[in-house]
Amino acid sequence: MESEPLMTGSINYGSHPDNNDHLEKGSPKTRRLSYSVAAEYCCVEGGDEDLYLQQAVVFIEDAIQYRSINHRVDANSLRLYRWYYSRLWQWGLGLTIAVVLMLAFIERPSSFSYTSDPRFRPPPWEPPCGLTEGIEIVCLVIFAIDLTTKSYLIGWDEFRKCKWLIVYILAVSASVIDWTLTLSMFCDQNLRVRRLIRPFFLLQNSSLMKKTLKCIKRTLPEIASVILLLALHLCLFTMIGMLLFAKGENPKHNGEWETYFRDLPTSLSSLLVLLTTANNPDVMIPAYSLNRGYSIFFILFSGFGTYFLMNLLTAIIYNQFRGYLLMSVQASILRRRLGVRAAFEVMSCQGRGHDATHSEEHVERVRVDASLQVMARVQMKSYYRQAIIKRVQQLSDGFIQWEAFRSLFDELDKDRIKEHPPKPEYNSPLLQRLQLVFSHYYVMIVGNAVALANVMCICTILVLDSEKSIAERDDYYMEVINCFFILYYLMEMSLKILAFGWRGYLSYRNNIFDGLLTVCLLLLQITIFATYRLPFPKWNPASRGLMSLWEMVRLVNMLIVVRFLRIIPDIKLMALVASTLVDLVKNLRAFAGILVVVFYVFAVLGIWLFQGAITAPGKMSVMSNSSMENITINFTMECGSYEQLGYWPNNFDDFASSLVLLYNIMVVNNWQVFMDAYTRYTTEWSKVYFVSWWLTSSVMWVNLFVALILENFIYKWDRSVTCSVADVERTGYETTVQLMFREQIQEPTEEELVTQLHQHPHLHLS
């Protein structure tokens, strides 16, 4: 789970120009402020020596996770604080959020049907009243516990400054009220307001999502200026188009007017869709067929609007968002430095009780043994702990000064270099020779070539048999080929284990992937032999067991094709691309989380606005003699319309189909078909919903996500440009948003750290 500060926005973590100027005027540049004073003035709430160590442990954990240190620091609160940020509670909270979001698939209208096509969809399973409500109230109780714990840990004064926690209270309260109304109406409530509130629980649990949302909010004014210019461009060309393609006397020449420029709403929507190129060149064909000069109008509109203004909008969104994100990352770096500094101060207080010779003078150092005790108790990745402890043990004088202490935590920003276990030693000359051969890099190249040959054989047979039915296929040749290659894969895996040893073999990620698929292929092949005997020409036995022969052979072929992905780690650029994708899943999930929130909100709104608006024409139900009779209605379908294209499964009749429809609109291919259909079945105002979704998803968020993918890849490429393929495989690049922008971030000054420590509501270092 992503760690989240208990409080965001309550303290300005940036530098204050006025304060800094005042500090600089009052002291020379070399002056250093310190809290380290005589022991009788070193006072921390509840202070005993073990408490100092507990506080240092928590402050360092805060620094590692970029959390705020403004929380209670007494012994009981620290234990509660560490429990709150333990894996058990954070994963439990994340699971609770996932459950409460997934309720939308089960609640009425339920998504539990095998198809969303209203022509074939059976009545979906509806949960009994009280089932989803019971699950939801348990989730709300957990959220209430989470809220209470957060509020207690930061204290009342800080709670009042935190807008997120205040909104958290309102969200939980509103959800409970709406939940009560649902039960009082015996679950017959169609408009459940708490569905719109649920995404907030996902937002408030992620500090990076909050930062992203704040950055987007600050970017909106710059976006609005370009959107205004875009709207002006659209309105101008709309008026010109209505004048240019006005209705004439000859009906044969009115095709453009009749289809695309009949009135103002139709003209605006036609050109808006042209901005996305979804109706190009359809929109210009009626006029272009009359006179080639009409193409100039459409080329000018799309050329300036699509290729200039839309790309300018993308550039502004990315540039402004990146600037505000840098500011947020700057605050995160200050949190890390502040946590380290706070840990140093409380540890130096603890050290003064053991160092009588320095009790009456300013001391700015901590004991090495205390640092080792703290690092042993800090929850962090083991290789970072080992690296920091190793550096501490290298200090010989028994004490650590502030600068040395701060530099210890630079290890957190370094890449992890994974060392492979040593190869086993063999006495036999034959085994030594085999080990030398099969640990060579060229063996990997040969293995990749064999895997490619296997894929090419499968591809050839598929091409030759593409027109044959299952009964006409002869699986003998494919099965013999697969047997040969699977035996080679098994031999290759065995000899690699011999060369590297078990631990050495499993230390390579591509070996784990390759070996797992090889074992699966071997088990499938044994199953085929046990069920259908050995292959022979015209081998096509009757189906036995759960799977037919052809299904099992197909499964084997699919695994062989997937196994070919083993070549990715051996090609540097492909390895970087693959690792970038993995990092996006691990570290940039907050940005995808915002997209999930937007999808969720628009899907709920879509159900409220358009559920049941489109009814399948093939079967319509009418009331006759108190019974339901199905009658077939004949009607004419316009070419290219929602009905003619068979887009019936794309609707807002349940939550799952709403998500799919929103995705199809985000892709913008044929999105005007959906907008036109719901305009015809409901009202012209429905276009506002679809245009809003297009602007939010396709224009803003997808472009931001693409830009961040580029940042991630460029960051990795710049760091690995001098590395070999083997180095890329050995290096575990730690890619976080903070590290991606690390070179553009300034380190906080000593004065900033001291000022922030002065403002701590619970830590009093005099």
Tab-separated table of C-alpha atoms in Angstrom, residues 235-456:
chain	number	residue	atom	x	y	z
A	235	CYS	CA	-17.819	28.692	-33.039
A	236	LEU	CA	-16.191	30.734	-35.786
A	237	PHE	CA	-15.943	27.802	-38.178
A	238	THR	CA	-19.444	26.662	-37.200
A	239	MET	CA	-20.932	29.984	-38.321
A	240	ILE	CA	-18.856	29.988	-41.504
A	241	GLY	CA	-19.942	26.397	-42.187
A	242	MET	CA	-23.636	27.210	-41.681
A	243	LEU	CA	-23.282	30.108	-44.120
A	244	LEU	CA	-21.228	28.071	-46.577
A	245	PHE	CA	-23.498	25.024	-46.554
A	246	ALA	CA	-26.885	26.711	-46.254
A	247	LYS	CA	-29.943	25.017	-47.704
A	248	GLY	CA	-30.259	25.612	-51.458
A	249	GLU	CA	-32.993	25.264	-54.029
A	250	ASN	CA	-31.627	22.058	-55.514
A	251	PRO	CA	-32.323	19.128	-53.112
A	252	LYS	CA	-29.494	17.117	-54.689
A	253	HIS	CA	-26.959	19.704	-53.464
A	254	ASN	CA	-28.207	19.828	-49.859
A	255	GLY	CA	-26.452	16.678	-48.616
A	256	GLU	CA	-23.936	18.582	-46.449
A	257	TRP	CA	-26.653	20.790	-44.945
A	258	GLU	CA	-29.042	17.928	-44.302
A	259	THR	CA	-26.508	15.650	-42.611
A	260	TYR	CA	-24.041	17.932	-40.805
A	261	PHE	CA	-25.124	21.614	-40.840
A	262	ARG	CA	-28.917	21.543	-40.473
A	263	ASP	CA	-28.943	23.650	-37.285
A	264	LEU	CA	-26.557	25.112	-34.704
A	265	PRO	CA	-26.330	22.092	-32.334
A	266	THR	CA	-25.770	19.696	-35.259
A	267	SER	CA	-23.132	21.976	-36.796
A	268	LEU	CA	-21.275	22.389	-33.493
A	269	SER	CA	-21.249	18.662	-32.762
A	270	SER	CA	-20.155	17.806	-36.338
A	271	LEU	CA	-17.112	20.084	-36.149
A	272	LEU	CA	-16.336	19.092	-32.549
A	273	VAL	CA	-16.178	15.459	-33.635
A	274	LEU	CA	-13.988	16.510	-36.577
A	275	LEU	CA	-11.508	17.910	-34.030
A	276	THR	CA	-11.008	14.314	-32.868
A	277	THR	CA	-10.843	13.094	-36.534
A	278	ALA	CA	-13.524	10.493	-35.698
A	279	ASN	CA	-15.791	11.539	-38.614
A	280	ASN	CA	-13.081	12.414	-41.110
A	281	PRO	CA	-13.492	12.306	-44.125
A	282	ASP	CA	-17.229	11.468	-43.841
A	283	VAL	CA	-18.135	15.003	-42.796
A	284	MET	CA	-16.719	16.563	-45.964
A	285	ILE	CA	-17.753	14.004	-48.581
A	286	PRO	CA	-21.195	15.469	-49.527
A	287	ALA	CA	-19.684	18.917	-50.188
A	288	TYR	CA	-16.405	17.633	-51.608
A	289	SER	CA	-18.277	15.546	-54.181
A	290	LEU	CA	-19.862	18.759	-55.499
A	291	ASN	CA	-16.765	20.966	-55.517
A	292	ARG	CA	-13.207	20.147	-54.549
A	293	GLY	CA	-12.789	23.684	-53.194
A	294	TYR	CA	-14.975	22.873	-50.187
A	295	SER	CA	-12.163	20.680	-48.854
A	296	ILE	CA	-10.201	23.849	-47.976
A	297	PHE	CA	-12.726	24.688	-45.236
A	298	PHE	CA	-12.361	21.310	-43.541
A	299	ILE	CA	-8.582	21.189	-43.978
A	300	LEU	CA	-8.178	24.635	-42.407
A	301	PHE	CA	-10.463	23.727	-39.517
A	302	SER	CA	-8.841	20.393	-38.665
A	303	GLY	CA	-5.310	21.594	-39.456
A	304	PHE	CA	-5.475	24.549	-37.072
A	305	GLY	CA	-7.746	22.942	-34.481
A	306	THR	CA	-6.527	19.349	-34.363
A	307	TYR	CA	-2.838	19.724	-35.124
A	308	PHE	CA	-2.168	23.099	-33.516
A	309	LEU	CA	-4.648	23.960	-30.748
A	310	MET	CA	-5.156	20.407	-29.465
A	311	ASN	CA	-1.413	19.744	-29.330
A	312	LEU	CA	-0.873	23.155	-27.750
A	313	LEU	CA	-3.432	22.202	-25.120
A	314	THR	CA	-1.554	18.962	-24.470
A	315	ALA	CA	1.745	20.845	-24.127
A	316	ILE	CA	0.266	23.383	-21.703
A	317	ILE	CA	-1.397	20.696	-19.603
A	318	TYR	CA	1.834	18.754	-19.323
A	319	ASN	CA	4.103	21.760	-18.741
A	320	GLN	CA	1.936	23.393	-16.071
A	321	PHE	CA	1.128	20.100	-14.390
A	322	ARG	CA	4.797	19.160	-14.327
A	323	GLY	CA	5.649	22.474	-12.686
A	324	TYR	CA	3.097	22.032	-9.924
A	325	LEU	CA	4.109	18.401	-9.485
A	326	LEU	CA	7.707	19.535	-8.987
A	327	MET	CA	6.504	21.799	-6.194
A	328	SER	CA	4.728	18.871	-4.545
A	329	VAL	CA	7.778	16.649	-4.923
A	330	GLN	CA	9.874	19.448	-3.395
A	331	ALA	CA	7.608	19.282	-0.344
A	332	SER	CA	8.091	15.499	-0.201
A	333	ILE	CA	11.881	15.894	-0.213
A	334	LEU	CA	11.617	18.435	2.602
A	335	ARG	CA	9.526	15.920	4.568
A	336	ARG	CA	12.291	13.342	4.185
A	337	ARG	CA	15.028	15.739	5.299
A	338	LEU	CA	12.870	16.982	8.163
A	339	GLY	CA	12.229	13.446	9.383
A	340	VAL	CA	15.952	12.662	9.333
A	341	ARG	CA	16.732	15.915	11.134
A	342	ALA	CA	14.093	15.262	13.806
A	343	ALA	CA	15.491	11.766	14.369
A	344	PHE	CA	18.982	13.223	14.738
A	345	GLU	CA	17.794	15.790	17.290
A	346	VAL	CA	15.977	13.309	19.544
A	347	MET	CA	18.891	10.861	19.317
A	348	SER	CA	21.331	13.613	20.265
A	349	CYS	CA	19.087	14.380	23.271
A	350	GLN	CA	19.229	10.690	24.212
A	351	GLY	CA	23.014	10.726	23.829
A	352	ARG	CA	23.546	13.615	26.223
A	353	GLY	CA	22.372	11.507	29.107
A	354	HIS	CA	25.430	9.246	28.524
A	355	ASP	CA	27.954	11.976	27.745
A	356	ALA	CA	28.556	14.097	30.840
A	357	THR	CA	31.554	15.859	29.330
A	358	HIS	CA	29.302	17.566	26.792
A	359	SER	CA	26.423	18.396	29.099
A	360	GLU	CA	27.242	22.105	29.244
A	361	GLU	CA	28.080	22.734	25.607
A	362	HIS	CA	26.431	22.589	22.252
A	363	VAL	CA	26.650	19.055	20.962
A	364	GLU	CA	25.618	18.072	17.460
A	365	ARG	CA	26.296	14.384	17.236
A	366	VAL	CA	24.738	11.006	18.043
A	367	ARG	CA	26.209	7.782	19.306
A	368	VAL	CA	26.976	4.999	16.814
A	369	ASP	CA	25.469	2.289	19.027
A	370	ALA	CA	22.216	4.275	19.316
A	371	SER	CA	22.102	4.649	15.534
A	372	LEU	CA	22.543	0.909	15.107
A	373	GLN	CA	19.721	0.232	17.590
A	374	VAL	CA	17.429	2.594	15.711
A	375	MET	CA	18.222	1.173	12.273
A	376	ALA	CA	17.606	-2.368	13.542
A	377	ARG	CA	14.056	-1.371	14.551
A	378	VAL	CA	13.132	0.727	11.517
A	379	GLN	CA	10.751	-0.925	9.038
A	380	MET	CA	12.458	-0.616	5.657
A	381	LYS	CA	13.755	-2.739	2.813
A	382	SER	CA	16.494	-5.052	4.006
A	383	TYR	CA	19.106	-4.041	1.425
A	384	TYR	CA	18.768	-0.364	2.372
A	385	ARG	CA	19.073	-1.257	6.057
A	386	GLN	CA	22.216	-3.308	5.387
A	387	ALA	CA	23.780	-0.506	3.336
A	388	ILE	CA	23.123	2.114	6.045
A	389	ILE	CA	24.308	-0.151	8.891
A	390	LYS	CA	27.467	-0.961	6.928
A	391	ARG	CA	28.267	2.744	6.599
A	392	VAL	CA	27.561	3.359	10.300
A	393	GLN	CA	29.886	0.533	11.342
A	394	GLN	CA	32.706	2.092	9.332
A	395	LEU	CA	32.767	5.101	11.685
A	396	SER	CA	35.564	4.629	14.202
A	397	ASP	CA	35.183	7.475	16.733
A	398	GLY	CA	31.884	6.251	18.174
A	399	PHE	CA	29.878	9.346	17.220
A	400	ILE	CA	28.158	10.633	14.082
A	401	GLN	CA	28.010	14.319	13.192
A	402	TRP	CA	24.909	15.804	11.523
A	403	GLU	CA	26.301	15.944	7.999
A	404	ALA	CA	27.467	12.336	8.172
A	405	PHE	CA	24.126	11.270	9.651
A	406	ARG	CA	22.203	13.021	6.880
A	407	SER	CA	24.375	11.443	4.181
A	408	LEU	CA	23.568	7.961	5.515
A	409	PHE	CA	20.086	8.260	4.057
A	410	ASP	CA	21.366	9.064	0.588
A	411	GLU	CA	21.435	5.274	0.284
A	412	LEU	CA	17.638	5.421	-0.112
A	413	ASP	CA	18.053	7.180	-3.474
A	414	LYS	CA	20.541	4.674	-4.882
A	415	ASP	CA	19.735	1.789	-7.206
A	416	ARG	CA	19.899	-1.704	-5.857
A	417	ILE	CA	22.627	-3.793	-7.467
A	418	LYS	CA	21.629	-7.426	-7.204
A	419	GLU	CA	24.541	-9.811	-6.748
A	420	HIS	CA	23.983	-13.315	-8.090
A	421	PRO	CA	25.032	-16.268	-5.901
A	422	PRO	CA	28.385	-17.892	-6.755
A	423	LYS	CA	28.360	-20.816	-9.141
A	424	PRO	CA	28.720	-24.305	-7.661
A	425	GLU	CA	32.141	-25.930	-7.785
A	426	TYR	CA	32.508	-29.370	-9.404
A	427	ASN	CA	35.446	-31.757	-9.229
A	428	SER	CA	34.552	-33.651	-12.381
A	429	PRO	CA	36.214	-32.232	-15.551
A	430	LEU	CA	33.075	-33.104	-17.552
A	431	LEU	CA	30.807	-31.153	-15.220
A	432	GLN	CA	33.249	-28.254	-15.227
A	433	ARG	CA	33.193	-28.222	-19.014
A	434	LEU	CA	29.395	-28.348	-19.111
A	435	GLN	CA	29.250	-25.545	-16.548
A	436	LEU	CA	31.579	-23.382	-18.635
A	437	VAL	CA	29.584	-23.947	-21.824
A	438	PHE	CA	26.058	-23.522	-20.477
A	439	SER	CA	26.818	-20.444	-18.379
A	440	HIS	CA	28.067	-18.639	-21.483
A	441	TYR	CA	26.025	-15.783	-22.931
A	442	TYR	CA	25.886	-17.458	-26.361
A	443	VAL	CA	23.775	-20.287	-24.911
A	444	MET	CA	21.085	-17.696	-24.210
A	445	ILE	CA	21.272	-16.527	-27.836
A	446	VAL	CA	20.931	-20.109	-29.097
A	447	GLY	CA	17.963	-20.658	-26.786
A	448	ASN	CA	16.268	-17.525	-28.133
A	449	ALA	CA	16.877	-18.702	-31.702
A	450	VAL	CA	15.318	-22.094	-30.926
A	451	ALA	CA	12.300	-20.380	-29.327
A	452	LEU	CA	11.930	-18.228	-32.452
A	453	ALA	CA	12.098	-21.323	-34.668
A	454	ASN	CA	9.361	-22.958	-32.577
A	455	VAL	CA	7.110	-19.895	-32.932
A	456	MET	CA	7.766	-19.806	-36.696
